[in-house]
mmCIF file of C-alpha atoms in Angstrom:
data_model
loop_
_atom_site.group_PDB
_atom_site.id
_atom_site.type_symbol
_atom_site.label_atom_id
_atom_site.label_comp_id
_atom_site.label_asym_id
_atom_site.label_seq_id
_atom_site.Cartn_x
_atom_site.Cartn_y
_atom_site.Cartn_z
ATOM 1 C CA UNK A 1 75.653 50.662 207.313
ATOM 2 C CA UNK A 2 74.672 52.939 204.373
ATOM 3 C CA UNK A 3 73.951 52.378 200.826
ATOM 4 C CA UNK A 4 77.286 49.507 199.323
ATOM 5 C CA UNK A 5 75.909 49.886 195.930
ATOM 6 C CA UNK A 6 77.759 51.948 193.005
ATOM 7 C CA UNK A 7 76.073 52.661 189.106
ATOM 8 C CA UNK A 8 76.934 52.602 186.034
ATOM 9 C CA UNK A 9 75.078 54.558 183.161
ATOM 10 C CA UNK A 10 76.320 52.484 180.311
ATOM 11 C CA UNK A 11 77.228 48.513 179.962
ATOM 12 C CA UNK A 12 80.322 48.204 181.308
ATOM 13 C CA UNK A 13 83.333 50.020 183.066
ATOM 14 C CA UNK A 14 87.110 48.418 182.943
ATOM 15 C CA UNK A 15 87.586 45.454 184.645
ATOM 16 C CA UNK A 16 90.120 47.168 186.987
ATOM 17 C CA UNK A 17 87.543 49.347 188.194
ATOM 18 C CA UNK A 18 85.376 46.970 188.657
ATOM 19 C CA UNK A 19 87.903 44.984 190.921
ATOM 20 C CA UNK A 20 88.617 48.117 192.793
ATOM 21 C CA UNK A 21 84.974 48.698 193.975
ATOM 22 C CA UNK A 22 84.102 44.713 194.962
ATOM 23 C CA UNK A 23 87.686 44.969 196.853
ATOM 24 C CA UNK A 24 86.239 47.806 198.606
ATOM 25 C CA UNK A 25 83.125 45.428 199.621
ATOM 26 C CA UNK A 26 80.947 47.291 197.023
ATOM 27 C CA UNK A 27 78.554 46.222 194.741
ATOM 28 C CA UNK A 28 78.577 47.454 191.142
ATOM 29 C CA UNK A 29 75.033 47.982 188.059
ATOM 30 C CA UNK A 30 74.826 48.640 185.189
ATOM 31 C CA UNK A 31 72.449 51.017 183.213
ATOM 32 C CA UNK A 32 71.294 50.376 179.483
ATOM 33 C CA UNK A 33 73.015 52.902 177.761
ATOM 34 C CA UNK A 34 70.997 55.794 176.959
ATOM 35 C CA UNK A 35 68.016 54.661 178.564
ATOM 36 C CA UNK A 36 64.738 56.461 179.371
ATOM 37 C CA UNK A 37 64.380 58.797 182.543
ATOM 38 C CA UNK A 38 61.362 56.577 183.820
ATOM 39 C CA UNK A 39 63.695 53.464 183.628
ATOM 40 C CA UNK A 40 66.553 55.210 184.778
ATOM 41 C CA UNK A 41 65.076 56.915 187.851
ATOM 42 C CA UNK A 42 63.107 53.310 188.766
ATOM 43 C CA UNK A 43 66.465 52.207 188.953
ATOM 44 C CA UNK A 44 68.029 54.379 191.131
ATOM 45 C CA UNK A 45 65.073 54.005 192.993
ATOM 46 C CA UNK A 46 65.885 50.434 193.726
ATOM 47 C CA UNK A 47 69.660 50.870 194.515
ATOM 48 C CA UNK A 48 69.712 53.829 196.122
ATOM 49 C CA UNK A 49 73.129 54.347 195.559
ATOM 50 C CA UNK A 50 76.101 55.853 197.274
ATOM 51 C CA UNK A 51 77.892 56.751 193.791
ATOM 52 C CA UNK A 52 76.973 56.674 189.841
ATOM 53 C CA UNK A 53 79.539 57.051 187.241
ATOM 54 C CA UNK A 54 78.454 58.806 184.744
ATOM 55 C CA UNK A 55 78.965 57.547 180.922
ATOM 56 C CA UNK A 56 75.682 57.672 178.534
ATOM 57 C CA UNK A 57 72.890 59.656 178.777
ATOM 58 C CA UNK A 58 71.740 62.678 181.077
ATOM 59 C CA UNK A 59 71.925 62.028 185.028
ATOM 60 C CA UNK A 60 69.386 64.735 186.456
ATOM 61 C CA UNK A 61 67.827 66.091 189.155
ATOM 62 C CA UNK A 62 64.872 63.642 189.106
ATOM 63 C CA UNK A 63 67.317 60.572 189.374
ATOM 64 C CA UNK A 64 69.801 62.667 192.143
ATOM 65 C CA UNK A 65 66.619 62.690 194.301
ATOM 66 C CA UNK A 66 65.494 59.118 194.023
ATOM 67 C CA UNK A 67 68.725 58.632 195.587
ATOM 68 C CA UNK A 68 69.106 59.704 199.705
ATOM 69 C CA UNK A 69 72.142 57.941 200.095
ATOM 70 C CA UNK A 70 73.963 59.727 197.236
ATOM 71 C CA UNK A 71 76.925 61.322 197.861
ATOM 72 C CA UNK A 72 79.086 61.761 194.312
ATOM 73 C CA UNK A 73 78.389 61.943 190.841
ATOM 74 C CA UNK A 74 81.439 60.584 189.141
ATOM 75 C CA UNK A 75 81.977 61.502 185.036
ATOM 76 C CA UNK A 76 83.557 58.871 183.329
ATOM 77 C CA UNK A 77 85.640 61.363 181.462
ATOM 78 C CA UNK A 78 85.382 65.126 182.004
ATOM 79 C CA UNK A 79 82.502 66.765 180.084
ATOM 80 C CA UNK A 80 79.700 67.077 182.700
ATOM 81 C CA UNK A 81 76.884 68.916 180.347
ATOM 82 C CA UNK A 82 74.974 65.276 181.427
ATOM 83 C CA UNK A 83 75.037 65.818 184.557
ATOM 84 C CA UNK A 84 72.531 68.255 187.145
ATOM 85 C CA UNK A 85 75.623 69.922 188.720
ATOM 86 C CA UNK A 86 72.912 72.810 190.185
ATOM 87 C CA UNK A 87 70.925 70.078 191.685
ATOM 88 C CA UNK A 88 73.836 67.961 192.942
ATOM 89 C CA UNK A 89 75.516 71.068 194.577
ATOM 90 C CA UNK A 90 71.833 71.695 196.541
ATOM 91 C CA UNK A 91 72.197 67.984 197.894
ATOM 92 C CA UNK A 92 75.671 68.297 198.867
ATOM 93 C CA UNK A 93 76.814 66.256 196.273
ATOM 94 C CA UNK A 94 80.015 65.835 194.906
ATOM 95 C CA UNK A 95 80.459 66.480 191.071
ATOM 96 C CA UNK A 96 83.795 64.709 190.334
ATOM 97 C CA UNK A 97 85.882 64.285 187.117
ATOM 98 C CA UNK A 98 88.626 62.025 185.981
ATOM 99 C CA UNK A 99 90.647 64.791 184.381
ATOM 100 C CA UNK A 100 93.332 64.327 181.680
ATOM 101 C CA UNK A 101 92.563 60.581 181.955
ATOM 102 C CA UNK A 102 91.646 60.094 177.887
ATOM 103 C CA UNK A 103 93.776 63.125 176.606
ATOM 104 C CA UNK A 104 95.515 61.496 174.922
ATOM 105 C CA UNK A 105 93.780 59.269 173.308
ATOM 106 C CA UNK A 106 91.153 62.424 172.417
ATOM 107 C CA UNK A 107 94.082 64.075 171.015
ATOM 108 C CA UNK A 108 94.390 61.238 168.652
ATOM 109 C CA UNK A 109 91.147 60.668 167.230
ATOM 110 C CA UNK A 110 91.332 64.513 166.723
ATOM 111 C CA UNK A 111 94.026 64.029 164.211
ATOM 112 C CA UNK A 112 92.927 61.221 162.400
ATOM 113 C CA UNK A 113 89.758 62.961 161.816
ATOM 114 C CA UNK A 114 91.839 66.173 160.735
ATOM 115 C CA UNK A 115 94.083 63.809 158.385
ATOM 116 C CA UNK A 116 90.548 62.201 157.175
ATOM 117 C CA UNK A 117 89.251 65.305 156.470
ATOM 118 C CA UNK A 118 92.030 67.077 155.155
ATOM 119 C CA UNK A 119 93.077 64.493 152.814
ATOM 120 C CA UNK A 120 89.809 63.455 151.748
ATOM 121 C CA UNK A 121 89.848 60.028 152.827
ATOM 122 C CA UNK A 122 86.219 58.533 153.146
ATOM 123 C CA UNK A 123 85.559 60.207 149.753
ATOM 124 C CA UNK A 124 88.075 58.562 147.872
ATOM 125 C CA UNK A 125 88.049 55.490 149.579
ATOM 126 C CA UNK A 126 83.906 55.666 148.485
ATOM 127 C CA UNK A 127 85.066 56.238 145.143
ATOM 128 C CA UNK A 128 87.431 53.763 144.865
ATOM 129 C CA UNK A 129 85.056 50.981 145.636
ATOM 130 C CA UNK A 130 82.101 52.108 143.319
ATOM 131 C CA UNK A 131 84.609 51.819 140.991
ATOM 132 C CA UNK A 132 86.033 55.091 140.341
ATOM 133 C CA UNK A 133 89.917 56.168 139.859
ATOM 134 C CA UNK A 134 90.065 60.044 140.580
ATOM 135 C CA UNK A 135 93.137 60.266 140.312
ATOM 136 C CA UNK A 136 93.288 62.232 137.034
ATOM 137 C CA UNK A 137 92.411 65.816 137.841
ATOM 138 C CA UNK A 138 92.926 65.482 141.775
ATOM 139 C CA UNK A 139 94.207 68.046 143.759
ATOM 140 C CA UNK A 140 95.248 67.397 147.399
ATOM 141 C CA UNK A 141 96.149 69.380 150.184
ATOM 142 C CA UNK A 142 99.415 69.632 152.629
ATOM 143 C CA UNK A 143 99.029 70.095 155.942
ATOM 144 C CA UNK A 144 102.341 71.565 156.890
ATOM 145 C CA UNK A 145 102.438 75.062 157.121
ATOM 146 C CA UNK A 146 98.377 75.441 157.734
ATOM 147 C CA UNK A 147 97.389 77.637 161.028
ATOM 148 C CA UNK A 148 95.324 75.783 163.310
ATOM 149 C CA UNK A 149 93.225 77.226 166.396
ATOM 150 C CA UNK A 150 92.987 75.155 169.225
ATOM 151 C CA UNK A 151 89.589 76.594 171.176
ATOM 152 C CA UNK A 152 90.507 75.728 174.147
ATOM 153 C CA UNK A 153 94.011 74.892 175.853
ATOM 154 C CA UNK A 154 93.502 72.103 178.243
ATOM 155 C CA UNK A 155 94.772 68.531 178.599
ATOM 156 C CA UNK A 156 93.637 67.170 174.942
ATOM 157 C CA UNK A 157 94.679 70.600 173.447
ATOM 158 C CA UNK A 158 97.880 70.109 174.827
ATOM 159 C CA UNK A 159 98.685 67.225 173.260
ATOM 160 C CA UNK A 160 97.217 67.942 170.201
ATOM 161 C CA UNK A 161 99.722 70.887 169.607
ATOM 162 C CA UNK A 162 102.213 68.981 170.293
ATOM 163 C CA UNK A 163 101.014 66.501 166.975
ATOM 164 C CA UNK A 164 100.171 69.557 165.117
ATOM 165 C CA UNK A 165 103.520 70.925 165.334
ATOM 166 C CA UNK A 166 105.477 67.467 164.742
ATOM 167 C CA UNK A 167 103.438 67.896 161.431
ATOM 168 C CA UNK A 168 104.908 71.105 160.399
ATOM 169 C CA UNK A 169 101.339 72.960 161.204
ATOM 170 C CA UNK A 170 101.678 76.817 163.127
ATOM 171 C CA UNK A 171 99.405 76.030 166.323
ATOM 172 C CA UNK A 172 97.877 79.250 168.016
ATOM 173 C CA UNK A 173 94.992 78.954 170.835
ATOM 174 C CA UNK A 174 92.219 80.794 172.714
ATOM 175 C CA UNK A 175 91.481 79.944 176.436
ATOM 176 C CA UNK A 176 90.638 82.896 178.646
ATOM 177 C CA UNK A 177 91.255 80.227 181.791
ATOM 178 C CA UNK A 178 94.293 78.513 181.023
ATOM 179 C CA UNK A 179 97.689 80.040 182.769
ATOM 180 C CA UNK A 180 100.232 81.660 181.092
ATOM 181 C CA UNK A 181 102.703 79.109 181.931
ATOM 182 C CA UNK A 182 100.781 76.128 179.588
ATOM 183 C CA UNK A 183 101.157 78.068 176.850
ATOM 184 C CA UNK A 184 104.770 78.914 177.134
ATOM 185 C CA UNK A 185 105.696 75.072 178.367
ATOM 186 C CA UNK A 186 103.823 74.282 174.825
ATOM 187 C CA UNK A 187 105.254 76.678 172.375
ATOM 188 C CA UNK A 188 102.145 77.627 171.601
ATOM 189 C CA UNK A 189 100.587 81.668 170.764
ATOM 190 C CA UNK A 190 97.975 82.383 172.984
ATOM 191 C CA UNK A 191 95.528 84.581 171.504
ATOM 192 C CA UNK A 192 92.924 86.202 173.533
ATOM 193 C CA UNK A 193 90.317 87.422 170.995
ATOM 194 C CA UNK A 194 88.124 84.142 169.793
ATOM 195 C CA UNK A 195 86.840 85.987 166.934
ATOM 196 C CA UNK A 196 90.746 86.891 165.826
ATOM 197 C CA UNK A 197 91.389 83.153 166.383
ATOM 198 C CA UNK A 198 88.642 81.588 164.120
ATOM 199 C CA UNK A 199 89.076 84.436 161.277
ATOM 200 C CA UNK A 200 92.810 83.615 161.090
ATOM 201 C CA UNK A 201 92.960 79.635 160.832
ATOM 202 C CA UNK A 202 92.776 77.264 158.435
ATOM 203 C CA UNK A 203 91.715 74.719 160.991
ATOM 204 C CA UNK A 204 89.659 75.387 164.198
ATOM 205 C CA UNK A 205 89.845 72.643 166.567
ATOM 206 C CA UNK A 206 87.339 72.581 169.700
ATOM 207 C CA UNK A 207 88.674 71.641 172.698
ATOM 208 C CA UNK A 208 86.373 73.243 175.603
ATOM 209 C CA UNK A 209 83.637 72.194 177.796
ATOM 210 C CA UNK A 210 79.423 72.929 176.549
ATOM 211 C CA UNK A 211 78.148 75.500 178.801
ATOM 212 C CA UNK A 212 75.494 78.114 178.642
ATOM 213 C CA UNK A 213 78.170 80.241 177.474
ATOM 214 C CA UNK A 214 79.426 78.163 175.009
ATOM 215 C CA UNK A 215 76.424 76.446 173.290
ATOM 216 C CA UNK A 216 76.641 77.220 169.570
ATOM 217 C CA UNK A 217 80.049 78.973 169.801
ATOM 218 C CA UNK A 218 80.192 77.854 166.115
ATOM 219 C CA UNK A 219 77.444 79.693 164.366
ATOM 220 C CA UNK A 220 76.751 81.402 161.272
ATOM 221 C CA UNK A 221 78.386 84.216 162.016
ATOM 222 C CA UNK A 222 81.447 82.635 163.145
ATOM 223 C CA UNK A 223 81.431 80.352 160.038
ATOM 224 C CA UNK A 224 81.441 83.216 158.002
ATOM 225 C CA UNK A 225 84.776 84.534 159.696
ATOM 226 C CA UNK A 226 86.412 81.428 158.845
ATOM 227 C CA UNK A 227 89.141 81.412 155.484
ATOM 228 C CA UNK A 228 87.640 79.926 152.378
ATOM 229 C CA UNK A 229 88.046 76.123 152.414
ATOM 230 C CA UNK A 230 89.299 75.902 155.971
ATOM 231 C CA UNK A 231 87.886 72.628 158.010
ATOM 232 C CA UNK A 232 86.825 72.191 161.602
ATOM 233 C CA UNK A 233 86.740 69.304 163.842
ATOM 234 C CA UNK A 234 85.197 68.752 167.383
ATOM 235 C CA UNK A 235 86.392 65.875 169.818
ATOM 236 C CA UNK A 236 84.327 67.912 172.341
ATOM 237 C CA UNK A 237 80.767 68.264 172.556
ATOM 238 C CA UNK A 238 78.662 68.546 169.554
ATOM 239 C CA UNK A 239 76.101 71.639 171.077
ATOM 240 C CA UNK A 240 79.168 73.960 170.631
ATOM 241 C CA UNK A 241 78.369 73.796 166.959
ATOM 242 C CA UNK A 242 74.990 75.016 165.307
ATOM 243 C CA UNK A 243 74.640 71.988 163.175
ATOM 244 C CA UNK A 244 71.891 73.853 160.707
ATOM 245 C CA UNK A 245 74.984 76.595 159.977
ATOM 246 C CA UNK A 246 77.833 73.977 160.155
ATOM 247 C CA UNK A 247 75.673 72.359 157.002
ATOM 248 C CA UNK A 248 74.911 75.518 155.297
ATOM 249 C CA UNK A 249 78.771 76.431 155.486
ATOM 250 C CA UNK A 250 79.880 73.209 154.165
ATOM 251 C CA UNK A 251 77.520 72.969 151.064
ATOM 252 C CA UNK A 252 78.327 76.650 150.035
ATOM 253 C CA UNK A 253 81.937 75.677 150.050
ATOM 254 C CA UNK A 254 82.728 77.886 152.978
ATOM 255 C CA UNK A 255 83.579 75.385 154.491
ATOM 256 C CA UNK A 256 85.977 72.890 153.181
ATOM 257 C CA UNK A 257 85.017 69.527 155.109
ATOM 258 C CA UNK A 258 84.373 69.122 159.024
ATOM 259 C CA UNK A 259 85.352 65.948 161.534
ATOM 260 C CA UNK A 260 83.201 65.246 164.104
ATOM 261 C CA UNK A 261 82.834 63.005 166.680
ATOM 262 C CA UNK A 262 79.722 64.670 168.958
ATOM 263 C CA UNK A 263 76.577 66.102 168.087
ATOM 264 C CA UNK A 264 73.927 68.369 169.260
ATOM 265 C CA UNK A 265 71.663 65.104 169.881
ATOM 266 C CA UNK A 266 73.362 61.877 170.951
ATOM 267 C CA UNK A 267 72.465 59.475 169.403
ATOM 268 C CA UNK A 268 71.763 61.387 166.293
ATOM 269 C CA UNK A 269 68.724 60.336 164.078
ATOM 270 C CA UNK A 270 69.089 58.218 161.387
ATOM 271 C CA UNK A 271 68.157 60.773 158.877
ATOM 272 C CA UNK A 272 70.732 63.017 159.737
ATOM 273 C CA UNK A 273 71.619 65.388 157.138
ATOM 274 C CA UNK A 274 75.080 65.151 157.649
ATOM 275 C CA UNK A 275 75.002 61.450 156.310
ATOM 276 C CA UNK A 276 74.513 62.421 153.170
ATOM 277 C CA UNK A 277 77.888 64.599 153.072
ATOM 278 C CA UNK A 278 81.038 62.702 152.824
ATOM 279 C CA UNK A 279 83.122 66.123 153.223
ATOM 280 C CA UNK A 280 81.675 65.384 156.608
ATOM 281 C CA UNK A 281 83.609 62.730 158.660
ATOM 282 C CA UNK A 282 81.648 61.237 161.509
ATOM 283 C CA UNK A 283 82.632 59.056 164.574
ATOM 284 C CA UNK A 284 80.232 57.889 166.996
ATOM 285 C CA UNK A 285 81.636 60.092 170.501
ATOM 286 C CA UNK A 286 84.463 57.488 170.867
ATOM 287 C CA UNK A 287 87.601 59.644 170.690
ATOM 288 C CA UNK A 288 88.265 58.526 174.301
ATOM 289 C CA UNK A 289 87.393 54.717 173.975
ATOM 290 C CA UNK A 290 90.423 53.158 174.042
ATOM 291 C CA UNK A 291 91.493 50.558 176.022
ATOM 292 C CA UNK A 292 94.402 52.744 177.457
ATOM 293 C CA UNK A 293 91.764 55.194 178.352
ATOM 294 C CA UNK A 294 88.960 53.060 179.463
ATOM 295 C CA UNK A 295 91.113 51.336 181.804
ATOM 296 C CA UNK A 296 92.682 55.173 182.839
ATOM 297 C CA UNK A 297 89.106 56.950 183.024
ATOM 298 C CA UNK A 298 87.243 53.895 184.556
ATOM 299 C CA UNK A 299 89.664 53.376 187.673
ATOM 300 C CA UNK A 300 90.132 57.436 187.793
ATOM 301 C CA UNK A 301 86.134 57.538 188.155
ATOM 302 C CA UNK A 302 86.082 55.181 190.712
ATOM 303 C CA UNK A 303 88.719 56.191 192.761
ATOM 304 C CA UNK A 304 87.212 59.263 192.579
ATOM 305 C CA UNK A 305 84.087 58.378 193.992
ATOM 306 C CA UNK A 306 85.990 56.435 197.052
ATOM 307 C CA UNK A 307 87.594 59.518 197.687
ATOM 308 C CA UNK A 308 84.777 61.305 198.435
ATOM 309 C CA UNK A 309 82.841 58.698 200.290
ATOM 310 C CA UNK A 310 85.732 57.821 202.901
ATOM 311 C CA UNK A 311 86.839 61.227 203.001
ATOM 312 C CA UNK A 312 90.237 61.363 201.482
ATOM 313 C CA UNK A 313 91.567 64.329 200.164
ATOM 314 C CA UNK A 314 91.044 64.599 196.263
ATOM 315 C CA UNK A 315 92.242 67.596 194.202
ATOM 316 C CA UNK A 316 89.846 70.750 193.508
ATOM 317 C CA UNK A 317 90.644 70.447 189.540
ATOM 318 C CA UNK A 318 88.600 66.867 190.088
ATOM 319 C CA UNK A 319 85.829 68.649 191.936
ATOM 320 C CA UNK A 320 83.585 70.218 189.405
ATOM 321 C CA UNK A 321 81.368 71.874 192.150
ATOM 322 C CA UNK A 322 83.569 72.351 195.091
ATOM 323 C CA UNK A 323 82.535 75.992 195.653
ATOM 324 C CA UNK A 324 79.466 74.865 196.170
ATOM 325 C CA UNK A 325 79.725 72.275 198.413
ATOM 326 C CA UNK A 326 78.988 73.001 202.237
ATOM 327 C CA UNK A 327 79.482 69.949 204.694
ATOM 328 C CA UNK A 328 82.469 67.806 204.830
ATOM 329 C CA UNK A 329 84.380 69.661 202.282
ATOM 330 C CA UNK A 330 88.079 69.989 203.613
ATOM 331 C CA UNK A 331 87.510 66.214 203.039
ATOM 332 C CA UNK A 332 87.256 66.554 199.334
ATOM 333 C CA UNK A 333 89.932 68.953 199.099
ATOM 334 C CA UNK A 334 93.671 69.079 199.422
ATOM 335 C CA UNK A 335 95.237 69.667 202.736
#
């Protein structure tokens, strides 16, 4: 019998999940989250296991080769910039997302920090406790009839035009992969020229995965298309933006106040200049930690992983790298 052991790369994973693997006669470890290579490959080493799901840190090709009996990487979420895909497609292994799972709550967390920002809550809610009424000379801002971009139209884009218009706002998006058909179902202008997307919004909101292609979409040059006093926010992954610029924009007054809830470096240093701006709203990467969405993402992941391993089919828009695969893979796709 091969390899009964899955991994975790963080602390925990719902209970649910976890119920689903020991009813499959699995066992299921744990990784410190964020922990070294060294550590993390020693571990592998010892539990050679038959699937990881993949929360904190970077899973690479060091770690996919301490591991023979490996035979799917499964992302607790959907961003795979963590992962080796190139190296797991050269063992045959299966690259595996649990798509849409924590849209919604994404979508979420991707308001409040535009409401936050917007509105100026940490600010005045700083103020307020130092003492400070501001009241007197204040100035707000509405929301409802602002433009916002949406880069990127898939599952937590979707859902956060739909918020965006409840709220009065004009949504209009850029995804040169999305079909024609989501944008029409949503109401939403597709617009096919990034550039012509950030130049013309008040808000940019990112919604698409960090590739090579993608890494510091958000530069200097881009922040200097934006409108005067517009605001950006990213529930996606902080190396779109070029922090250094994102600053520079913000302290100019180019930029009118950013949400974020990833950054280049995860987790960020302690003497992060951004800490020091309060027209800069910061989460920790938890726009998808919800309970809803734990227990949604953590049994996706798994199932995911069983999929692969008893050879069920499982949808190509899970499969990351299913080009790429050679053996068994009618298996991992639909019939």
């Amino acid at each position: 019998m091969g390899s009964r052991n899955i991994l975790v790369t963080g602390p925990a994973i719902n209970e649910h999940a976890v119920n689903l693997i020991v009813s499959k006669g699995y066992r299921v470890s744990y990784v410190p989250p964020y922990t070294s290579e060294d550590d993390l490959i020693r571990i592998v080493t010892d539990l050679d296991p038959v699937g990881v799901v993949v929360r904190m840190g970077r899973f690479g090709e060091a770690a996919i080769e301490a591991a023979p009996s490996l035979r799917v990487l499964s992302k607790h979420g959907v961003g795979v910039d963590n992962i080796d895909v190139d190296a797991a497609s050269r063992r045959d292994i299966a690259v595996v997302v649990a798509a849409g799972a924590n849209a919604l709550s994404v979508a979420e967390h991707a308001m409040a920090l535009l409401f936050a920002v917007v509105k100026r809550i940490v600010p005045l809610d700083g103020s307020l406790r130092a003492g400070r009424w501001e009241k007197p000379g204040f100035s707000g801002k509405e929301l409802a009839g602002l433009t916002i971009g949406l880069v990127g139209f898939g599952a937590i884009a979707r859902h956060m035009a739909a918020f965006a218009k409840a709220f009065a706002l004009k949504v209009r998006a850029f995804d040169p992969f999305a079909d024609e058909a989501a944008f029409a179902a949503a109401g939403v202008q597709r617009v096919t020229d990034l550039d012509d997307l950030i130049a013309s919004s008040d808000i940019v909101s990112l919604h698409c995965p960090l590739t090579p292609d993608t890494r510091n979409l958000i530069d200097d040059r881009r922040l200097g298309m934006m409108r005067p006093g517009s605001f950006i926010i990213n529930t996606a992954r902080g190396g779109l933006i070029d922090e250094d610029a994102l600053l520079r924009a913000v302290q100019s007054g180019q930029i009118a106040g950013a949400g974020l809830d990833s950054f280049q470096k995860e987790p960020p240093a302690d003497n992060h200049p951004f800490w020091q701006d309060q027209r800069i709203v910061v989460t920790p990467h938890i726009g998808g930690v919800t309970q809803e969405a734990n227990g949604r993402v953590g049994v996706d992941a798994v199932e995911g992983i069983f999929a692969i391993v008893e050879g069920r089919p499982l949808g190509r828009e899970r499969i990351v790298n299913h080009r790429s695969l050679v053996h068994g893979s009618a298996a991992r796709t639909p019939a």
